[in-house]
Amino acid sequence: MIQVKRQKFVIGNWKMHTNAAEARKLAKAIAVGVGREDRVCVAVCPPFPYLALVTENLKGSKVSLGAQNLYPEEEGAFTGEVSPTMLLDLGCRFVILGHSERRHILGESDAFINRKVHVALAAGLDVILCVGETLEQREANQTSAVLESQIILGLAALSASLLPRLSIAYEPVWAIGNSGHQATPQQAEEEHIVIRESLARMFGKEAQSVVIQYGGSVKPENASALLSQPNVDGALIGGASLHADQFLAIIQVAIEQTQREEKST
Ligand code: PEP
C-alpha cells in the first residue's frame, strides 16, 4: 500500500487550568519556542475565558488556537454555552469534541457529540474528535467495539469531503491525567489501526489521510516511542502542555520524527 504522508499534530489541552497571568505567560513561551517552525502543526486549547488573551499572545506565531468544547447552536437561550461563531470570532481554528471528561463527567452522548461535529465543521472550525475506552471496557475486551462505535456514531452522516478538517484523538480513559497508567506504544498503535480501519469502512481510502493523535500521559520521556509508531500521527497533551518546556520538548520529538520519516521516503 502507498504510504500517505500525514503532518504530525501536537495539541495542548489546558482543561480548567491557569489564571490570566499564567495563560499569558504560557502562550508567550510556546509562541517563542515554536518560532517559525511549521513542519509540525501545533495548537493550544485554553479555557474559554482566556481565549482572547491567548489569541493576542499567539499573534504572528505558528501556534494555532483551539477550544475545548462548543454548543451546537448558532445563538439563542443557552445559558452558559459558547457557539462556534464566538470561537471563530476569538481566533479559534480548532475545537476538541467528545473528550472523555465531557463524556463521563458531563454525560455527553455520541449523538450529541455528532451534532457538535457537524455544526463545528459547517461553521468553519476544524474538529479533533476524542474517542477512548474505560479500564472496565478494556478489561472486558470491549476496546475495539467501543472505539468503532464512538467513530461510527460520532461521525454519522459526515461527508468524506470534510475528512481533511478532522482528526481523531485516541485517548484511553485509564491513561489520562494522574492515573499512573500509560498505554504502551504497541497498545496505542493497535488501537490507532482499529480506528483507521473503522474510518476506512465508513469513508474508504480517504481514511488513510486522517491524522490520529494519541492522548494519555504523553511526556517528553515517552513521546519518541509513541510518535515513532506508524499510525500515531501526533499527541493530545493535558498535564505536560501546562509546562512550556515539556510541551516544547514533545514538539521537538515530533519534528525529529518528521525528519526521520522524510529521510526514509
Ligand atoms: C487529556 O486530558 O486529553 C490528556 C491527554 O491528559 P494527560 O496528558 O494529562 O493525560
mmCIF file with all atom_site columns, C-alpha atoms in Angstrom, residues 134-217:
data_model
loop_
_atom_site.group_PDB
_atom_site.id
_atom_site.type_symbol
_atom_site.label_atom_id
_atom_site.label_alt_id
_atom_site.label_comp_id
_atom_site.label_asym_id
_atom_site.label_entity_id
_atom_site.label_seq_id
_atom_site.pdbx_PDB_ins_code
_atom_site.Cartn_x
_atom_site.Cartn_y
_atom_site.Cartn_z
_atom_site.occupancy
_atom_site.B_iso_or_equiv
_atom_site.pdbx_formal_charge
_atom_site.auth_seq_id
_atom_site.auth_comp_id
_atom_site.auth_asym_id
_atom_site.auth_atom_id
_atom_site.pdbx_PDB_model_num
ATOM 1  C CA . THR A 1 134 ? -12.549 2.972  30.074 1.00 0.00 ? 134 THR A CA 1
ATOM 2  C CA . LEU A 1 135 ? -10.470 0.494  32.084 1.00 0.00 ? 135 LEU A CA 1
ATOM 3  C CA . GLU A 1 136 ? -13.565 -1.611 32.665 1.00 0.00 ? 136 GLU A CA 1
ATOM 4  C CA . GLN A 1 137 ? -14.219 -1.805 28.928 1.00 0.00 ? 137 GLN A CA 1
ATOM 5  C CA . ARG A 1 138 ? -10.580 -2.716 28.215 1.00 0.00 ? 138 ARG A CA 1
ATOM 6  C CA . GLU A 1 139 ? -10.635 -5.456 30.838 1.00 0.00 ? 139 GLU A CA 1
ATOM 7  C CA . ALA A 1 140 ? -13.835 -6.825 29.308 1.00 0.00 ? 140 ALA A CA 1
ATOM 8  C CA . ASN A 1 141 ? -12.134 -6.961 25.872 1.00 0.00 ? 141 ASN A CA 1
ATOM 9  C CA . GLN A 1 142 ? -14.510 -4.321 24.529 1.00 0.00 ? 142 GLN A CA 1
ATOM 10 C CA . THR A 1 143 ? -11.894 -1.794 23.368 1.00 0.00 ? 143 THR A CA 1
ATOM 11 C CA . SER A 1 144 ? -12.268 -2.309 19.616 1.00 0.00 ? 144 SER A CA 1
ATOM 12 C CA . ALA A 1 145 ? -16.064 -2.358 19.808 1.00 0.00 ? 145 ALA A CA 1
ATOM 13 C CA . VAL A 1 146 ? -16.132 0.829  21.897 1.00 0.00 ? 146 VAL A CA 1
ATOM 14 C CA . LEU A 1 147 ? -13.772 2.668  19.559 1.00 0.00 ? 147 LEU A CA 1
ATOM 15 C CA . GLU A 1 148 ? -15.634 1.544  16.463 1.00 0.00 ? 148 GLU A CA 1
ATOM 16 C CA . SER A 1 149 ? -18.966 2.579  17.936 1.00 0.00 ? 149 SER A CA 1
ATOM 17 C CA . GLN A 1 150 ? -17.669 6.023  19.014 1.00 0.00 ? 150 GLN A CA 1
ATOM 18 C CA . ILE A 1 151 ? -16.318 6.547  15.487 1.00 0.00 ? 151 ILE A CA 1
ATOM 19 C CA . ILE A 1 152 ? -19.482 5.356  13.720 1.00 0.00 ? 152 ILE A CA 1
ATOM 20 C CA . LEU A 1 153 ? -21.843 7.356  15.937 1.00 0.00 ? 153 LEU A CA 1
ATOM 21 C CA . GLY A 1 154 ? -19.623 10.409 16.348 1.00 0.00 ? 154 GLY A CA 1
ATOM 22 C CA . LEU A 1 155 ? -19.084 10.756 12.602 1.00 0.00 ? 155 LEU A CA 1
ATOM 23 C CA . ALA A 1 156 ? -22.516 9.602  11.430 1.00 0.00 ? 156 ALA A CA 1
ATOM 24 C CA . ALA A 1 157 ? -23.689 11.269 8.190  1.00 0.00 ? 157 ALA A CA 1
ATOM 25 C CA . LEU A 1 158 ? -20.385 13.058 7.693  1.00 0.00 ? 158 LEU A CA 1
ATOM 26 C CA . SER A 1 159 ? -19.259 13.685 4.131  1.00 0.00 ? 159 SER A CA 1
ATOM 27 C CA . ALA A 1 160 ? -15.830 12.264 3.249  1.00 0.00 ? 160 ALA A CA 1
ATOM 28 C CA . SER A 1 161 ? -15.033 15.666 1.740  1.00 0.00 ? 161 SER A CA 1
ATOM 29 C CA . LEU A 1 162 ? -14.774 17.015 5.309  1.00 0.00 ? 162 LEU A CA 1
ATOM 30 C CA . LEU A 1 163 ? -12.152 14.495 6.442  1.00 0.00 ? 163 LEU A CA 1
ATOM 31 C CA . PRO A 1 164 ? -9.198  16.840 5.774  1.00 0.00 ? 164 PRO A CA 1
ATOM 32 C CA . ARG A 1 165 ? -10.638 19.054 8.547  1.00 0.00 ? 165 ARG A CA 1
ATOM 33 C CA . LEU A 1 166 ? -10.983 16.251 11.059 1.00 0.00 ? 166 LEU A CA 1
ATOM 34 C CA . SER A 1 167 ? -8.522  14.491 13.299 1.00 0.00 ? 167 SER A CA 1
ATOM 35 C CA . ILE A 1 168 ? -9.153  11.760 15.845 1.00 0.00 ? 168 ILE A CA 1
ATOM 36 C CA . ALA A 1 169 ? -7.546  11.638 19.273 1.00 0.00 ? 169 ALA A CA 1
ATOM 37 C CA . TYR A 1 170 ? -7.325  8.161  20.757 1.00 0.00 ? 170 TYR A CA 1
ATOM 38 C CA . GLU A 1 171 ? -7.406  8.728  24.498 1.00 0.00 ? 171 GLU A CA 1
ATOM 39 C CA . PRO A 1 172 ? -7.739  5.618  26.658 1.00 0.00 ? 172 PRO A CA 1
ATOM 40 C CA . VAL A 1 173 ? -9.600  6.941  29.695 1.00 0.00 ? 173 VAL A CA 1
ATOM 41 C CA . TRP A 1 174 ? -7.465  4.825  32.044 1.00 0.00 ? 174 TRP A CA 1
ATOM 42 C CA . ALA A 1 175 ? -4.271  6.516  30.805 1.00 0.00 ? 175 ALA A CA 1
ATOM 43 C CA . ILE A 1 176 ? -5.380  10.151 31.122 1.00 0.00 ? 176 ILE A CA 1
ATOM 44 C CA . GLY A 1 177 ? -4.138  12.513 33.851 1.00 0.00 ? 177 GLY A CA 1
ATOM 45 C CA . ASN A 1 178 ? -2.620  11.239 37.045 1.00 0.00 ? 178 ASN A CA 1
ATOM 46 C CA . SER A 1 179 ? -3.967  7.728  36.622 1.00 0.00 ? 179 SER A CA 1
ATOM 47 C CA . GLY A 1 180 ? -0.497  6.232  36.993 1.00 0.00 ? 180 GLY A CA 1
ATOM 48 C CA . HIS A 1 181 ? -1.140  4.185  33.830 1.00 0.00 ? 181 HIS A CA 1
ATOM 49 C CA . GLN A 1 182 ? 0.198   4.707  30.341 1.00 0.00 ? 182 GLN A CA 1
ATOM 50 C CA . ALA A 1 183 ? -0.635  2.934  27.125 1.00 0.00 ? 183 ALA A CA 1
ATOM 51 C CA . THR A 1 184 ? 2.410   1.239  25.653 1.00 0.00 ? 184 THR A CA 1
ATOM 52 C CA . PRO A 1 185 ? 3.405   2.389  22.155 1.00 0.00 ? 185 PRO A CA 1
ATOM 53 C CA . GLN A 1 186 ? 2.220   -1.031 20.885 1.00 0.00 ? 186 GLN A CA 1
ATOM 54 C CA . GLN A 1 187 ? -1.188  -0.635 22.542 1.00 0.00 ? 187 GLN A CA 1
ATOM 55 C CA . ALA A 1 188 ? -1.516  2.867  21.049 1.00 0.00 ? 188 ALA A CA 1
ATOM 56 C CA . GLU A 1 189 ? -0.561  1.625  17.577 1.00 0.00 ? 189 GLU A CA 1
ATOM 57 C CA . GLU A 1 190 ? -3.009  -1.308 17.783 1.00 0.00 ? 190 GLU A CA 1
ATOM 58 C CA . GLU A 1 191 ? -5.920  0.947  18.680 1.00 0.00 ? 191 GLU A CA 1
ATOM 59 C CA . HIS A 1 192 ? -4.958  3.545  16.077 1.00 0.00 ? 192 HIS A CA 1
ATOM 60 C CA . ILE A 1 193 ? -5.194  0.765  13.500 1.00 0.00 ? 193 ILE A CA 1
ATOM 61 C CA . VAL A 1 194 ? -8.631  -0.183 14.837 1.00 0.00 ? 194 VAL A CA 1
ATOM 62 C CA . ILE A 1 195 ? -9.675  3.460  14.434 1.00 0.00 ? 195 ILE A CA 1
ATOM 63 C CA . ARG A 1 196 ? -8.206  3.751  10.945 1.00 0.00 ? 196 ARG A CA 1
ATOM 64 C CA . GLU A 1 197 ? -9.971  0.555  9.868  1.00 0.00 ? 197 GLU A CA 1
ATOM 65 C CA . SER A 1 198 ? -13.277 1.889  11.219 1.00 0.00 ? 198 SER A CA 1
ATOM 66 C CA . LEU A 1 199 ? -12.708 5.106  9.282  1.00 0.00 ? 199 LEU A CA 1
ATOM 67 C CA . ALA A 1 200 ? -11.887 3.112  6.159  1.00 0.00 ? 200 ALA A CA 1
ATOM 68 C CA . ARG A 1 201 ? -15.126 1.126  6.440  1.00 0.00 ? 201 ARG A CA 1
ATOM 69 C CA . MET A 1 202 ? -17.040 4.435  6.636  1.00 0.00 ? 202 MET A CA 1
ATOM 70 C CA . PHE A 1 203 ? -15.099 6.597  4.203  1.00 0.00 ? 203 PHE A CA 1
ATOM 71 C CA . GLY A 1 204 ? -12.955 4.328  2.042  1.00 0.00 ? 204 GLY A CA 1
ATOM 72 C CA . LYS A 1 205 ? -9.392  5.191  1.127  1.00 0.00 ? 205 LYS A CA 1
ATOM 73 C CA . GLU A 1 206 ? -9.731  8.821  2.364  1.00 0.00 ? 206 GLU A CA 1
ATOM 74 C CA . ALA A 1 207 ? -9.283  7.337  5.848  1.00 0.00 ? 207 ALA A CA 1
ATOM 75 C CA . GLN A 1 208 ? -5.549  6.976  5.156  1.00 0.00 ? 208 GLN A CA 1
ATOM 76 C CA . SER A 1 209 ? -5.125  10.753 5.315  1.00 0.00 ? 209 SER A CA 1
ATOM 77 C CA . VAL A 1 210 ? -6.812  11.267 8.690  1.00 0.00 ? 210 VAL A CA 1
ATOM 78 C CA . VAL A 1 211 ? -4.446  12.291 11.471 1.00 0.00 ? 211 VAL A CA 1
ATOM 79 C CA . ILE A 1 212 ? -4.868  10.124 14.577 1.00 0.00 ? 212 ILE A CA 1
ATOM 80 C CA . GLN A 1 213 ? -3.276  11.548 17.696 1.00 0.00 ? 213 GLN A CA 1
ATOM 81 C CA . TYR A 1 214 ? -2.594  9.679  20.894 1.00 0.00 ? 214 TYR A CA 1
ATOM 82 C CA . GLY A 1 215 ? -3.520  11.227 24.247 1.00 0.00 ? 215 GLY A CA 1
ATOM 83 C CA . GLY A 1 216 ? -2.933  9.911  27.752 1.00 0.00 ? 216 GLY A CA 1
ATOM 84 C CA . SER A 1 217 ? 0.065   10.857 29.894 1.00 0.00 ? 217 SER A CA 1
#
